[in-house]
Short mmCIF file of C-alpha atoms in Angstrom, two decimals:
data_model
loop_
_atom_site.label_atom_id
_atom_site.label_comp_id
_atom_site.label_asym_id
_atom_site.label_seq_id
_atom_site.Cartn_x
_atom_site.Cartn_y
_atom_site.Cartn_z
CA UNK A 1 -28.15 11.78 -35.25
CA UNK A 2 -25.58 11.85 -32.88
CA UNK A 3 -23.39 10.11 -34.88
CA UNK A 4 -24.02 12.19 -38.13
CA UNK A 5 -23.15 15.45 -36.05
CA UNK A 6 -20.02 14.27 -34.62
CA UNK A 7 -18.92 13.92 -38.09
CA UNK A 8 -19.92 17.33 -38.81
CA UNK A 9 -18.42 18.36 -35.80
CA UNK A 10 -15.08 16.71 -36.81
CA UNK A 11 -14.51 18.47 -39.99
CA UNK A 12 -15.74 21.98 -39.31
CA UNK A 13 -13.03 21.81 -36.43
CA UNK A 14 -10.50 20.85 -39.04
CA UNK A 15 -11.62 23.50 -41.94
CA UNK A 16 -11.47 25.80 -38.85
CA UNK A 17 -8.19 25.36 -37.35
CA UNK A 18 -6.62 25.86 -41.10
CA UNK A 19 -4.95 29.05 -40.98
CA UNK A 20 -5.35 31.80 -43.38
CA UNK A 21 -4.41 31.64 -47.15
CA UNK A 22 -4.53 33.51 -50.11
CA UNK A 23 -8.53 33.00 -50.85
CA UNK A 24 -9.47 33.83 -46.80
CA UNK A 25 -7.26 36.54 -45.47
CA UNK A 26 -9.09 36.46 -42.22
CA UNK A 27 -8.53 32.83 -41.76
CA UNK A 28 -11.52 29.67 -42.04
CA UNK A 29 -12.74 30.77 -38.23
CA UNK A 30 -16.60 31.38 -38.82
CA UNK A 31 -16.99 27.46 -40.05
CA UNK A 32 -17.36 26.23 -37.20
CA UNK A 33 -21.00 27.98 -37.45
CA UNK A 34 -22.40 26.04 -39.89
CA UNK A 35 -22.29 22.83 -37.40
CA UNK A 36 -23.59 24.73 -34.79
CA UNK A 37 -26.59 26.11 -36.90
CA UNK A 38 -26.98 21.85 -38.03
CA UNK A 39 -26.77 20.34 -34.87
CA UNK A 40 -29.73 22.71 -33.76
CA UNK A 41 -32.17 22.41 -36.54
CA UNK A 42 -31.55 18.38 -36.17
CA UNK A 43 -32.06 18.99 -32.11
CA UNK A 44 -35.32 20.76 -33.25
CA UNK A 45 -36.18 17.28 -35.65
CA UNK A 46 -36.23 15.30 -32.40
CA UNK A 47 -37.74 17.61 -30.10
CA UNK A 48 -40.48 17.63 -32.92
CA UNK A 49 -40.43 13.54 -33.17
CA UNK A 50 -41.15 13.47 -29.65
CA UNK A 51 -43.66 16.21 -29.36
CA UNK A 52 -45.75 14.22 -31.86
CA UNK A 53 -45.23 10.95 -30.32
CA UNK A 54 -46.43 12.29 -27.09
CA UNK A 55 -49.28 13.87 -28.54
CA UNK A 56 -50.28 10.54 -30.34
CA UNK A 57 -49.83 8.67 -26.87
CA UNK A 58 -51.87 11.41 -24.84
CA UNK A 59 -54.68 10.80 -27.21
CA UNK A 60 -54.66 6.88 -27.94
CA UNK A 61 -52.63 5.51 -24.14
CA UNK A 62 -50.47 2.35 -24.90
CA UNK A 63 -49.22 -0.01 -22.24
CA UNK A 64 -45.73 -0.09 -20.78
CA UNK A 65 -44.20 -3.43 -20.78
CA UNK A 66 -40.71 -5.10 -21.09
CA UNK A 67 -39.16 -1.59 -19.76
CA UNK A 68 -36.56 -4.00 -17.77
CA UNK A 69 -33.79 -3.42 -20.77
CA UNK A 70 -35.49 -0.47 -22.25
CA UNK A 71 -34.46 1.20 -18.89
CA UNK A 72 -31.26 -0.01 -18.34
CA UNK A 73 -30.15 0.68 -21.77
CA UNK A 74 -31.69 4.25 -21.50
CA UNK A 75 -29.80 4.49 -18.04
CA UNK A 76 -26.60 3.38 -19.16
CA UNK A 77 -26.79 5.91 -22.08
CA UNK A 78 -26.90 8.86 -19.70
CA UNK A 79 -24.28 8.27 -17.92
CA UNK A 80 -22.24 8.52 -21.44
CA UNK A 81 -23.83 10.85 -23.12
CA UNK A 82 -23.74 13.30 -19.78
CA UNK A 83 -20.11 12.84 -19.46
CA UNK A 84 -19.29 13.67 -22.87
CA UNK A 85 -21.72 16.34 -23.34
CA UNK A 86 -19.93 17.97 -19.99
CA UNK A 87 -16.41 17.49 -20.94
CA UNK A 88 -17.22 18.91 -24.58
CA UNK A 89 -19.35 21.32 -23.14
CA UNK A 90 -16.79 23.12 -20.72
CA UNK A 91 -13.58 22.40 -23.70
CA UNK A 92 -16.11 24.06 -25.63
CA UNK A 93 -16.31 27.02 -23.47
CA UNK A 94 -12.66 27.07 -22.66
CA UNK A 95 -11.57 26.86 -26.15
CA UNK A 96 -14.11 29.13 -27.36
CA UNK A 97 -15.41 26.85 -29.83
CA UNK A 98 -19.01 27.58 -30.74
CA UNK A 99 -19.39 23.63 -32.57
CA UNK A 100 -17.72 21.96 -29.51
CA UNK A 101 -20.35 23.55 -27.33
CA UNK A 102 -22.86 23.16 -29.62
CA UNK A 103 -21.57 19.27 -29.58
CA UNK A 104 -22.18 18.70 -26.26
CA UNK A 105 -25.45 20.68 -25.66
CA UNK A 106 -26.83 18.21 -28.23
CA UNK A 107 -25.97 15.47 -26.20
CA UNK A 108 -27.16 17.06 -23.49
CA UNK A 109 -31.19 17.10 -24.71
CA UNK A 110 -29.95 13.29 -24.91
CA UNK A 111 -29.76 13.33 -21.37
CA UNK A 112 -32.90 15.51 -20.51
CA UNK A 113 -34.72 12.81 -22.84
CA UNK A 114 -33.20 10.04 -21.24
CA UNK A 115 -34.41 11.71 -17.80
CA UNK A 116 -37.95 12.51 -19.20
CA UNK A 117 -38.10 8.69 -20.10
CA UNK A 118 -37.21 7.48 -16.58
CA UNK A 119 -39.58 9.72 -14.77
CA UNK A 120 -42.72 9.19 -16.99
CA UNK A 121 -41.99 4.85 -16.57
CA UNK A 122 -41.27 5.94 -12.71
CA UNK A 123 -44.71 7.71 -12.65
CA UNK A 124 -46.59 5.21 -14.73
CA UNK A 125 -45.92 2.80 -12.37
CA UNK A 126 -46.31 4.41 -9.27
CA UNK A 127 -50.08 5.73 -10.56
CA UNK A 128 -50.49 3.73 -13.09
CA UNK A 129 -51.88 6.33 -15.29
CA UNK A 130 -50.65 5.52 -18.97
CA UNK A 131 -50.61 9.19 -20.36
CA UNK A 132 -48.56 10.94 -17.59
CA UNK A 133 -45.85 8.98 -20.01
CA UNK A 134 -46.65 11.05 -23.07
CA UNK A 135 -47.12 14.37 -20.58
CA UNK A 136 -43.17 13.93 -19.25
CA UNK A 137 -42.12 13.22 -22.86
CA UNK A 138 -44.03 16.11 -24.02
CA UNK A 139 -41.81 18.35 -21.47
CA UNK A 140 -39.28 16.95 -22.18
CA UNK A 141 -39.66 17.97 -26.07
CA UNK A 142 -40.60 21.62 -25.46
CA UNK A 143 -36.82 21.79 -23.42
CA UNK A 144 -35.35 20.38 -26.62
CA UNK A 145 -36.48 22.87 -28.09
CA UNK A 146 -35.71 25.46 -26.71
CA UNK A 147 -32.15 24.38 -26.54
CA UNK A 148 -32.18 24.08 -30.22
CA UNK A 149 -33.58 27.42 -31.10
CA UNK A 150 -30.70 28.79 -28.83
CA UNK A 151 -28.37 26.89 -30.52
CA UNK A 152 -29.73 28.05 -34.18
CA UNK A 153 -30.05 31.80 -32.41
CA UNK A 154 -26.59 31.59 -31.62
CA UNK A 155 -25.19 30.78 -35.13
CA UNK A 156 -27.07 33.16 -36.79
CA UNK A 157 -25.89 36.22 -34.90
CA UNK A 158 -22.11 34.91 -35.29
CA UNK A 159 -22.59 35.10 -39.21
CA UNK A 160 -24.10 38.30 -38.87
CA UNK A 161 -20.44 39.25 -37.85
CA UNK A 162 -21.98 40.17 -34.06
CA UNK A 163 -20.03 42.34 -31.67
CA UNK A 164 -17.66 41.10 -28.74
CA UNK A 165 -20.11 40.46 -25.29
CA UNK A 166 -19.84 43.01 -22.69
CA UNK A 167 -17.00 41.03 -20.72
CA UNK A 168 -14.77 41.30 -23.95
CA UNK A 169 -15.71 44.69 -24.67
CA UNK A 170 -15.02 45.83 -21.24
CA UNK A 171 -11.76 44.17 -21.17
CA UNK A 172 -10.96 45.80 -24.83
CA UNK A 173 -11.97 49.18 -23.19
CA UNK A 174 -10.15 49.07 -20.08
CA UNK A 175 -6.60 48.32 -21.92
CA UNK A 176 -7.31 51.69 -24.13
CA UNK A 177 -8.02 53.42 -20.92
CA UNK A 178 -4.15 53.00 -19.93
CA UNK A 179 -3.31 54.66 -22.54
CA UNK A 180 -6.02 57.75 -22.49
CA UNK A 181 -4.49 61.59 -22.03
CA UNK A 182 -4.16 64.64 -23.15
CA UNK A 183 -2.41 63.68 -26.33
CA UNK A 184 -4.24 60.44 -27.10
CA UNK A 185 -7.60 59.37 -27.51
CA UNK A 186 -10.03 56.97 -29.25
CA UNK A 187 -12.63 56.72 -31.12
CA UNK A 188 -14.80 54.18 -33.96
CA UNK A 189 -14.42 51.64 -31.75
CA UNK A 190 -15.55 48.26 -33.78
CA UNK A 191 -15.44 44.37 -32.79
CA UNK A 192 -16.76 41.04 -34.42
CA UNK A 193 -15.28 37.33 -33.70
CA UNK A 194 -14.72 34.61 -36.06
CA UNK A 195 -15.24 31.17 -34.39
CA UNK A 196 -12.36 31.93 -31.61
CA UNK A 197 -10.54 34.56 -33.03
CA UNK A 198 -11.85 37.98 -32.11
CA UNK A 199 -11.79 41.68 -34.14
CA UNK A 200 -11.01 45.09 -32.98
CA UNK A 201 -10.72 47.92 -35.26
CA UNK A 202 -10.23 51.67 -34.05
CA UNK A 203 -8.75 55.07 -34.36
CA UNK A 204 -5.94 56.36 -32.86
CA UNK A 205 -6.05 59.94 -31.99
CA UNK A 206 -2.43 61.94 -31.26
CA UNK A 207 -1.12 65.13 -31.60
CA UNK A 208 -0.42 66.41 -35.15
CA UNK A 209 3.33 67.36 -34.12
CA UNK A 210 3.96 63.82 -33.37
CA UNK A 211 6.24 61.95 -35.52
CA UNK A 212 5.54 58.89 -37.24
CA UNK A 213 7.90 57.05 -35.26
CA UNK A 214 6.28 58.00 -31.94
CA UNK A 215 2.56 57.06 -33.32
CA UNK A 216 3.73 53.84 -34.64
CA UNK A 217 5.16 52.93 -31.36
CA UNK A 218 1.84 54.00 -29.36
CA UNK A 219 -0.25 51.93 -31.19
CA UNK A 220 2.37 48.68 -31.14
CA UNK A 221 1.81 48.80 -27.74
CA UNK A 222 -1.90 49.77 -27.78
CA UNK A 223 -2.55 46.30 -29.92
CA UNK A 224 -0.61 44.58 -27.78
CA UNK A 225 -2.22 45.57 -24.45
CA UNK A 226 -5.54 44.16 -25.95
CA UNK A 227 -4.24 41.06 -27.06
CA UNK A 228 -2.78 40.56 -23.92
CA UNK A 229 -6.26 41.56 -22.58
CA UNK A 230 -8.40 38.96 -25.06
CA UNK A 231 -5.96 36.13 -26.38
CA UNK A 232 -6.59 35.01 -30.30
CA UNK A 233 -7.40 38.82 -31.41
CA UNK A 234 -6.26 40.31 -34.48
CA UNK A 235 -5.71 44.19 -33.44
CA UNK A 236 -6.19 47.05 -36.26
CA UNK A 237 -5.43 50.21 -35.89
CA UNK A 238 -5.50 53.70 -37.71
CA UNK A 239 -3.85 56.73 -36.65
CA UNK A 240 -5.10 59.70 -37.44
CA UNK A 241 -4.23 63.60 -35.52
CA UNK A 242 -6.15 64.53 -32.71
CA UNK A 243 -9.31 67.40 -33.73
CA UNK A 244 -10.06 66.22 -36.84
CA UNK A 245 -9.67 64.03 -39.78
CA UNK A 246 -5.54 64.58 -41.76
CA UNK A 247 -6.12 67.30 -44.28
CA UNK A 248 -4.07 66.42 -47.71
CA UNK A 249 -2.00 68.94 -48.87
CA UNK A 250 -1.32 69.89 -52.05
CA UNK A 251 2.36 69.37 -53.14
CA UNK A 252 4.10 71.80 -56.10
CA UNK A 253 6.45 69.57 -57.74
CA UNK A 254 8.37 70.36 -60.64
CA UNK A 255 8.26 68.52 -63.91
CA UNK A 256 5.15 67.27 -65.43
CA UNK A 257 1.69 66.69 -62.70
CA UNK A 258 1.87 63.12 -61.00
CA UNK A 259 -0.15 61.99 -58.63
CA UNK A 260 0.92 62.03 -54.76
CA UNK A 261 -0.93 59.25 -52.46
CA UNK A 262 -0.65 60.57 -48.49
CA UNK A 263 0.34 57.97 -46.42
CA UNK A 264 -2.09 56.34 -44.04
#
């Protein structure tokens, strides 16, 4: 399994990281959910292999033997899978990549079962009571699955096109606040990420006597105060004149009627 979702992993990074084209304007970003969403419903397969397996051993107790190798093997597999399932974890994090994380959280249930399997020999042995194996392993599977409903949680809500977190937002909001006064203001404020690349969308409120000139150069520096506030965001703006939505006005023109489009 672990193997199989690497592979995933691997190539929903590289769809992800292709930029955007003619077909996806917004770029190949939100592929890096589909991984995600895999690598928990196969977390939730195991937790449910195990869950069953302990059930079967609560109810008909088999003996522990050979667990020399068994242990050492489970041991040694651990330590790997712990430091991997860090490192990817907290690249993951740092990178903002959803299937990284996801990556290393699935190799981190291989760690809690790995755990669960050492301390259910450790207490067989010590009591000597066969089904406090099939108990741990039985913890251990509920944890598992917990993590992978999280995980499957978690990709849903990103296709659903879900809003920045309250961090983000508050960083989005404090760079518009620099710019707040008499003559400018905000409003329609909207935000959704894409595997790492974030959203905004709002409207720019100025004076009607501006010029275009001096809104174009407000809102140049309004998109780049927020990118500087949340790297990888794609800014959009619309200006519009403070109290009220532009009112088109109709335009006598000589010669023959033609349509006139307002600019935006």
């Amino acid at each position: 399994m672990n193997l199989v979702a690497a592979i995933i992993t691997l190539v929903a990074l590289t769809v992800a990281a292709r930029p955007a084209d003619a077909s996806h304007h917004y770029g190949h970003g939100k592929a890096e959910y589909f991984p995600a969403g895999g690598e928990g419903v196969m977390i939730f397969v195991a937790a449910g292999v195990i869950l069953v397996n302990a059930v079967r051993r609560f109810i008909h107790p088999v003996p522990l033997d050979s667990l020399g190798l068994g242990v050492a093997i489970s041991g040694l597999a651990t330590v790997v899978n712990a430091a991997v399932g860090l490192l990817l974890i907290r690249v993951g994090r740092r990178e903002r990549s959803v299937t990284l994380t996801a990556d290393g959280k699935h190799l981190m249930t291989d760690v809690w079962t790995s755990a669960g399997v050492l301390a259910g020999v450790v207490l067989v042995g010590v009591t000597g009571r066969q089904r406090l194996d099939p108990v741990v392993g039985a913890v251990v599977g509920i944890n598992i699955l917990v993590t992978g409903g999280r995980l499957v949680a978690q990709s849903a809500r990103a296709l659903l096109d879900q809003s920045l977190g309250p961090q983000e937002l508050a960083a989005v909001v404090a760079a518009l606040d620099r710019f707040r006064s008499a003559e400018v203001g905000f409003h329609g404020l909207q935000t959704r990420e894409s595997g790492r690349r974030r959203f905004v969308s709002m409207h720019v409120l100025v004076l009607g006597a501006w010029t275009v000139q001096a809104g174009h150069d407000l809102v140049e520096e309004v998109e780049r105060a927020i990118r500087e506030a949340l790297p990888d965001t794609t800014v959009l703006t619309h200006l519009e004149p403070r109290g009220g939505p532009p009112r088109v006005q109709r335009l006598r023109l000589r010669g023959p009627p033609r349509s006139v489009y307002p600019t935006g």
